[in-house]
Amino acid sequence: TNNIANAHHLLHKLEKGEEYVSFQNQLQLLAKRLHSAIFETVLALSNAVKAKDYYTEKHSEITAYYAGLLAEELGLPPEEVEMIKIGAILHDIGKIGISDSILKKPGPLNEKEKALIRLHPEIGANIIKTMKFLRDVVPIILYHHERYDGKGNRWGIKGEEIPLGARIVSVIDVYHALISDRPYRKALSQEEAIRIIKEERGRKFDPEVVDAFLKILKREKASTPV
């Protein structure tokens, strides 16, 4: 329980910008290693998300931060880590094609609205695929809502057929959404969010990715002053 509470405290501080490199600084670090065209494009797209929905922008920041840590925890090379971070920053870019009346609806979505929301990975992938220098992040955006067990998947893939970057973003995406206030519900407790993630281990989520993510949260808890 203490581990979960401390992890939640850390995420809360992250959202306030107290414990992580700011979003703009993260992009500046990327720019040192990537072509300026990529940096400028990612910045423009992230600003488009910010203009559309403040929650989505903050959510993408947190997702990108943890996606980088998780990719490193899994031993991926630096260039792949950076691509996964960019994919995490842009994973919800397709929401710019979703109506504000749906994104900010104060109550539960109806089935038609849910169907439209489920299109955002495809919308995002279609936006990004026209930019050849970002082609490596397209699968992350397109498949980040696919289930590890293959049940109910839009694209009929499962397990390691789902790109690792998408499997990484999937876990963090859901976890942060669960502990965040949304127009249609209050944030779940940290304990409840962790319980759901663990229950979905091997079903919705890659077990190895879940284990690595929980290890990161535990390590951060140990380094966070009580």
C-alpha positions as YAML, in Angstrom:
chain: A
units: angstrom
residues:
- id: 1
  name: THR
  ca: [0.00, 0.00, 0.00]
- id: 2
  name: ASN
  ca: [2.79, 2.40, 0.85]
- id: 3
  name: ASN
  ca: [4.50, 1.57, -2.45]
- id: 4
  name: ILE
  ca: [1.35, 2.42, -4.34]
- id: 5
  name: ALA
  ca: [0.70, 5.61, -2.40]
- id: 6
  name: ASN
  ca: [4.25, 6.81, -2.97]
- id: 7
  name: ALA
  ca: [4.05, 5.97, -6.67]
- id: 8
  name: HIS
  ca: [0.85, 7.98, -6.91]
- id: 9
  name: HIS
  ca: [2.53, 10.87, -5.08]
- id: 10
  name: LEU
  ca: [5.39, 10.76, -7.58]
- id: 11
  name: LEU
  ca: [3.04, 10.77, -10.56]
- id: 12
  name: HIS
  ca: [1.14, 13.69, -9.02]
- id: 13
  name: LYS
  ca: [4.40, 15.59, -8.68]
- id: 14
  name: LEU
  ca: [5.36, 14.65, -12.22]
- id: 15
  name: GLU
  ca: [2.12, 16.13, -13.50]
- id: 16
  name: LYS
  ca: [2.95, 19.37, -11.70]
- id: 17
  name: GLY
  ca: [6.38, 19.43, -13.30]
- id: 18
  name: GLU
  ca: [8.25, 19.06, -10.01]
- id: 19
  name: GLU
  ca: [10.14, 15.83, -10.64]
- id: 20
  name: TYR
  ca: [10.72, 15.49, -14.36]
- id: 21
  name: VAL
  ca: [12.34, 17.35, -17.17]
- id: 22
  name: SER
  ca: [9.70, 19.60, -18.71]
- id: 23
  name: PHE
  ca: [8.02, 18.54, -21.93]
- id: 24
  name: GLN
  ca: [9.78, 21.24, -23.90]
- id: 25
  name: ASN
  ca: [13.14, 20.24, -22.45]
- id: 26
  name: GLN
  ca: [12.49, 16.61, -23.33]
- id: 27
  name: LEU
  ca: [11.96, 17.67, -26.92]
- id: 28
  name: GLN
  ca: [15.12, 19.78, -26.81]
- id: 29
  name: LEU
  ca: [17.06, 16.69, -25.71]
- id: 30
  name: LEU
  ca: [15.57, 14.76, -28.61]
- id: 31
  name: ALA
  ca: [16.59, 17.54, -30.98]
- id: 32
  name: LYS
  ca: [20.24, 17.02, -30.07]
- id: 33
  name: ARG
  ca: [20.07, 13.52, -31.50]
- id: 34
  name: LEU
  ca: [17.48, 13.86, -34.20]
- id: 35
  name: HIS
  ca: [17.17, 15.89, -37.38]
- id: 36
  name: SER
  ca: [15.69, 19.33, -36.74]
- id: 37
  name: ALA
  ca: [12.77, 18.54, -39.04]
- id: 38
  name: ILE
  ca: [11.69, 15.75, -36.71]
- id: 39
  name: PHE
  ca: [11.97, 18.00, -33.68]
- id: 40
  name: GLU
  ca: [10.00, 20.80, -35.30]
- id: 41
  name: THR
  ca: [7.30, 18.40, -36.48]
- id: 42
  name: VAL
  ca: [6.92, 16.71, -33.08]
- id: 43
  name: LEU
  ca: [6.76, 20.11, -31.39]
- id: 44
  name: ALA
  ca: [4.10, 21.35, -33.81]
- id: 45
  name: LEU
  ca: [2.03, 18.21, -33.39]
- id: 46
  name: SER
  ca: [2.32, 18.29, -29.61]
- id: 47
  name: ASN
  ca: [1.16, 21.90, -29.65]
- id: 48
  name: ALA
  ca: [-1.81, 20.87, -31.78]
- id: 49
  name: VAL
  ca: [-2.76, 18.31, -29.13]
- id: 50
  name: LYS
  ca: [-2.34, 20.93, -26.40]
- id: 51
  name: ALA
  ca: [-4.70, 23.29, -28.22]
- id: 52
  name: LYS
  ca: [-7.24, 20.49, -28.62]
- id: 53
  name: ASP
  ca: [-7.26, 19.00, -25.14]
- id: 54
  name: TYR
  ca: [-5.15, 19.93, -22.11]
- id: 55
  name: TYR
  ca: [-5.57, 16.49, -20.52]
- id: 56
  name: THR
  ca: [-4.26, 14.77, -23.64]
- id: 57
  name: GLU
  ca: [-1.17, 16.98, -23.69]
- id: 58
  name: LYS
  ca: [-0.34, 16.34, -20.01]
- id: 59
  name: HIS
  ca: [-1.14, 12.66, -20.42]
- id: 60
  name: SER
  ca: [1.24, 12.42, -23.38]
- id: 61
  name: GLU
  ca: [4.02, 14.07, -21.36]
- id: 62
  name: ILE
  ca: [3.71, 11.54, -18.55]
- id: 63
  name: THR
  ca: [3.40, 8.64, -20.99]
- id: 64
  name: ALA
  ca: [6.54, 9.74, -22.85]
- id: 65
  name: TYR
  ca: [8.52, 10.12, -19.62]
- id: 66
  name: TYR
  ca: [7.71, 6.60, -18.44]
- id: 67
  name: ALA
  ca: [7.96, 5.09, -21.92]
- id: 68
  name: GLY
  ca: [11.58, 6.20, -22.03]
- id: 69
  name: LEU
  ca: [12.31, 4.71, -18.62]
- id: 70
  name: LEU
  ca: [10.53, 1.50, -19.50]
- id: 71
  name: ALA
  ca: [12.31, 1.11, -22.83]
- id: 72
  name: GLU
  ca: [15.64, 1.55, -21.05]
- id: 73
  name: GLU
  ca: [14.59, -0.93, -18.36]
- id: 74
  name: LEU
  ca: [13.95, -3.48, -21.11]
- id: 75
  name: GLY
  ca: [17.46, -2.92, -22.47]
- id: 76
  name: LEU
  ca: [16.60, -1.29, -25.77]
- id: 77
  name: PRO
  ca: [19.26, 0.70, -27.67]
- id: 78
  name: PRO
  ca: [19.21, 4.53, -27.34]
- id: 79
  name: GLU
  ca: [17.86, 5.18, -30.82]
- id: 80
  name: GLU
  ca: [14.91, 2.85, -30.21]
- id: 81
  name: VAL
  ca: [14.29, 4.43, -26.82]
- id: 82
  name: GLU
  ca: [14.02, 7.84, -28.50]
- id: 83
  name: MET
  ca: [11.61, 6.59, -31.16]
- id: 84
  name: ILE
  ca: [9.41, 5.04, -28.48]
- id: 85
  name: LYS
  ca: [9.43, 8.33, -26.56]
- id: 86
  name: ILE
  ca: [8.32, 10.16, -29.70]
- id: 87
  name: GLY
  ca: [5.64, 7.53, -30.29]
- id: 88
  name: ALA
  ca: [4.46, 8.04, -26.71]
- id: 89
  name: ILE
  ca: [4.36, 11.82, -27.15]
- id: 90
  name: LEU
  ca: [2.25, 11.39, -30.29]
- id: 91
  name: HIS
  ca: [0.23, 8.29, -29.38]
- id: 92
  name: ASP
  ca: [-3.00, 10.27, -28.97]
- id: 93
  name: ILE
  ca: [-2.40, 12.70, -31.85]
- id: 94
  name: GLY
  ca: [-5.43, 11.20, -33.62]
- id: 95
  name: LYS
  ca: [-7.67, 12.82, -31.02]
- id: 96
  name: ILE
  ca: [-7.31, 16.08, -32.90]
- id: 97
  name: GLY
  ca: [-9.72, 14.47, -35.34]
- id: 98
  name: ILE
  ca: [-12.29, 13.69, -32.62]
- id: 99
  name: SER
  ca: [-15.05, 16.15, -31.78]
- id: 100
  name: ASP
  ca: [-14.68, 18.23, -28.60]
- id: 101
  name: SER
  ca: [-18.21, 17.22, -27.66]
- id: 102
  name: ILE
  ca: [-16.93, 13.64, -27.32]
- id: 103
  name: LEU
  ca: [-13.52, 14.33, -25.80]
- id: 104
  name: LYS
  ca: [-14.95, 16.62, -23.13]
- id: 105
  name: LYS
  ca: [-18.33, 15.00, -22.62]
- id: 106
  name: PRO
  ca: [-19.15, 15.21, -18.88]
- id: 107
  name: GLY
  ca: [-20.94, 11.85, -18.77]
- id: 108
  name: PRO
  ca: [-20.34, 8.31, -20.07]
- id: 109
  name: LEU
  ca: [-19.98, 7.90, -23.82]
- id: 110
  name: ASN
  ca: [-22.65, 6.08, -25.80]
- id: 111
  name: GLU
  ca: [-21.75, 3.23, -28.14]
- id: 112
  name: LYS
  ca: [-21.52, 5.46, -31.21]
- id: 113
  name: GLU
  ca: [-19.19, 7.86, -29.38]
- id: 114
  name: LYS
  ca: [-17.05, 4.99, -28.11]
- id: 115
  name: ALA
  ca: [-16.72, 3.72, -31.67]
- id: 116
  name: LEU
  ca: [-15.51, 7.14, -32.81]
- id: 117
  name: ILE
  ca: [-12.99, 7.38, -29.96]
- id: 118
  name: ARG
  ca: [-11.64, 3.96, -30.92]
- id: 119
  name: LEU
  ca: [-10.70, 5.38, -34.31]
- id: 120
  name: HIS
  ca: [-8.08, 7.76, -32.88]
- id: 121
  name: PRO
  ca: [-5.09, 5.37, -33.29]
- id: 122
  name: GLU
  ca: [-5.91, 4.96, -36.98]
- id: 123
  name: ILE
  ca: [-6.48, 8.69, -37.44]
- id: 124
  name: GLY
  ca: [-3.15, 9.40, -35.73]
- id: 125
  name: ALA
  ca: [-1.28, 6.82, -37.80]
- id: 126
  name: ASN
  ca: [-2.72, 8.31, -41.00]
- id: 127
  name: ILE
  ca: [-1.50, 11.75, -39.94]
- id: 128
  name: ILE
  ca: [2.03, 10.57, -39.13]
- id: 129
  name: LYS
  ca: [2.55, 8.10, -41.99]
- id: 130
  name: THR
  ca: [2.82, 10.96, -44.48]
- id: 131
  name: MET
  ca: [6.06, 12.01, -42.73]
- id: 132
  name: LYS
  ca: [8.71, 9.52, -43.80]
- id: 133
  name: PHE
  ca: [11.13, 10.54, -41.05]
- id: 134
  name: LEU
  ca: [8.52, 9.49, -38.44]
- id: 135
  name: ARG
  ca: [7.60, 6.19, -40.05]
- id: 136
  name: ASP
  ca: [9.07, 4.19, -37.14]
- id: 137
  name: VAL
  ca: [6.53, 5.64, -34.72]
- id: 138
  name: VAL
  ca: [3.49, 4.84, -36.87]
- id: 139
  name: PRO
  ca: [3.11, 1.26, -35.52]
- id: 140
  name: ILE
  ca: [3.28, 2.58, -31.93]
- id: 141
  name: ILE
  ca: [0.43, 4.98, -32.61]
- id: 142
  name: LEU
  ca: [-1.63, 2.51, -34.64]
- id: 143
  name: TYR
  ca: [-1.37, -0.46, -32.26]
- id: 144
  name: HIS
  ca: [-1.18, 1.06, -28.78]
- id: 145
  name: HIS
  ca: [-4.72, -0.12, -27.92]
- id: 146
  name: GLU
  ca: [-4.27, -3.69, -29.16]
- id: 147
  name: ARG
  ca: [-4.72, -6.47, -26.60]
- id: 148
  name: TYR
  ca: [-1.81, -8.79, -25.88]
- id: 149
  name: ASP
  ca: [-4.14, -11.83, -25.88]
- id: 150
  name: GLY
  ca: [-5.61, -10.84, -29.26]
- id: 151
  name: LYS
  ca: [-9.19, -10.70, -28.00]
- id: 152
  name: GLY
  ca: [-11.16, -7.82, -29.43]
- id: 153
  name: ASN
  ca: [-8.22, -6.42, -31.37]
- id: 154
  name: ARG
  ca: [-9.03, -4.20, -34.32]
- id: 155
  name: TRP
  ca: [-6.09, -5.46, -36.39]
- id: 156
  name: GLY
  ca: [-6.07, -9.15, -35.48]
- id: 157
  name: ILE
  ca: [-2.59, -9.24, -33.97]
- id: 158
  name: LYS
  ca: [-1.50, -10.41, -30.53]
- id: 159
  name: GLY
  ca: [1.50, -11.08, -28.32]
- id: 160
  name: GLU
  ca: [4.84, -10.17, -29.83]
- id: 161
  name: GLU
  ca: [3.16, -9.42, -33.16]
- id: 162
  name: ILE
  ca: [2.27, -6.11, -31.50]
- id: 163
  name: PRO
  ca: [5.31, -3.83, -31.75]
- id: 164
  name: LEU
  ca: [7.18, -3.52, -28.46]
- id: 165
  name: GLY
  ca: [6.81, 0.27, -28.47]
- id: 166
  name: ALA
  ca: [3.03, -0.10, -28.66]
- id: 167
  name: ARG
  ca: [3.07, -2.67, -25.83]
- id: 168
  name: ILE
  ca: [5.08, -0.24, -23.69]
- id: 169
  name: VAL
  ca: [2.79, 2.72, -24.38]
- id: 170
  name: SER
  ca: [-0.30, 0.57, -23.77]
- id: 171
  name: VAL
  ca: [0.55, -0.13, -20.12]
- id: 172
  name: ILE
  ca: [1.49, 3.44, -19.24]
- id: 173
  name: ASP
  ca: [-1.42, 4.88, -21.21]
- id: 174
  name: VAL
  ca: [-4.00, 2.90, -19.25]
- id: 175
  name: TYR
  ca: [-2.28, 3.30, -15.89]
- id: 176
  name: HIS
  ca: [-2.08, 7.07, -16.07]
- id: 177
  name: ALA
  ca: [-5.63, 7.34, -17.42]
- id: 178
  name: LEU
  ca: [-6.90, 5.29, -14.48]
- id: 179
  name: ILE
  ca: [-5.35, 7.57, -11.86]
- id: 180
  name: SER
  ca: [-6.43, 10.77, -13.63]
- id: 181
  name: ASP
  ca: [-9.66, 12.72, -13.27]
- id: 182
  name: ARG
  ca: [-11.71, 12.64, -16.47]
- id: 183
  name: PRO
  ca: [-14.84, 14.56, -17.41]
- id: 184
  name: TYR
  ca: [-16.93, 11.39, -16.96]
- id: 185
  name: ARG
  ca: [-15.33, 9.99, -13.77]
- id: 186
  name: LYS
  ca: [-13.04, 10.70, -10.87]
- id: 187
  name: ALA
  ca: [-9.56, 9.23, -10.74]
- id: 188
  name: LEU
  ca: [-9.26, 5.73, -9.32]
- id: 189
  name: SER
  ca: [-7.05, 5.13, -6.33]
- id: 190
  name: GLN
  ca: [-3.48, 4.02, -6.89]
- id: 191
  name: GLU
  ca: [-4.27, 0.65, -5.37]
- id: 192
  name: GLU
  ca: [-7.19, 0.09, -7.72]
- id: 193
  name: ALA
  ca: [-5.16, 1.13, -10.77]
- id: 194
  name: ILE
  ca: [-2.31, -1.24, -9.88]
- id: 195
  name: ARG
  ca: [-4.81, -4.04, -9.25]
- id: 196
  name: ILE
  ca: [-6.35, -3.55, -12.70]
- id: 197
  name: ILE
  ca: [-2.95, -3.50, -14.40]
- id: 198
  name: LYS
  ca: [-1.97, -6.72, -12.64]
- id: 199
  name: GLU
  ca: [-5.28, -8.37, -13.52]
- id: 200
  name: GLU
  ca: [-4.72, -7.53, -17.18]
- id: 201
  name: ARG
  ca: [-1.15, -8.89, -17.17]
- id: 202
  name: GLY
  ca: [-1.02, -11.48, -19.94]
- id: 203
  name: ARG
  ca: [-4.45, -10.46, -21.19]
- id: 204
  name: LYS
  ca: [-4.46, -6.84, -22.28]
- id: 205
  name: PHE
  ca: [-0.80, -6.24, -21.43]
- id: 206
  name: ASP
  ca: [2.56, -7.88, -22.12]
- id: 207
  name: PRO
  ca: [3.61, -9.57, -18.83]
- id: 208
  name: GLU
  ca: [7.27, -8.57, -19.25]
- id: 209
  name: VAL
  ca: [6.34, -4.93, -19.82]
- id: 210
  name: VAL
  ca: [4.02, -4.90, -16.79]
- id: 211
  name: ASP
  ca: [6.71, -6.39, -14.56]
- id: 212
  name: ALA
  ca: [9.29, -3.85, -15.73]
- id: 213
  name: PHE
  ca: [6.88, -0.95, -15.19]
- id: 214
  name: LEU
  ca: [6.04, -2.06, -11.65]
- id: 215
  name: LYS
  ca: [9.76, -2.40, -10.97]
- id: 216
  name: ILE
  ca: [10.28, 1.22, -12.06]
- id: 217
  name: LEU
  ca: [7.49, 2.43, -9.76]
- id: 218
  name: LYS
  ca: [8.95, 0.48, -6.87]
- id: 219
  name: ARG
  ca: [12.43, 1.87, -7.50]
- id: 220
  name: GLU
  ca: [11.11, 5.43, -7.70]
- id: 221
  name: LYS
  ca: [9.21, 4.94, -4.48]
- id: 222
  name: ALA
  ca: [12.42, 3.90, -2.77]
- id: 223
  name: SER
  ca: [14.14, 7.09, -3.94]
- id: 224
  name: THR
  ca: [11.25, 9.40, -3.00]
- id: 225
  name: PRO
  ca: [11.56, 11.04, 0.44]
- id: 226
  name: VAL
  ca: [8.70, 10.15, 2.78]
...
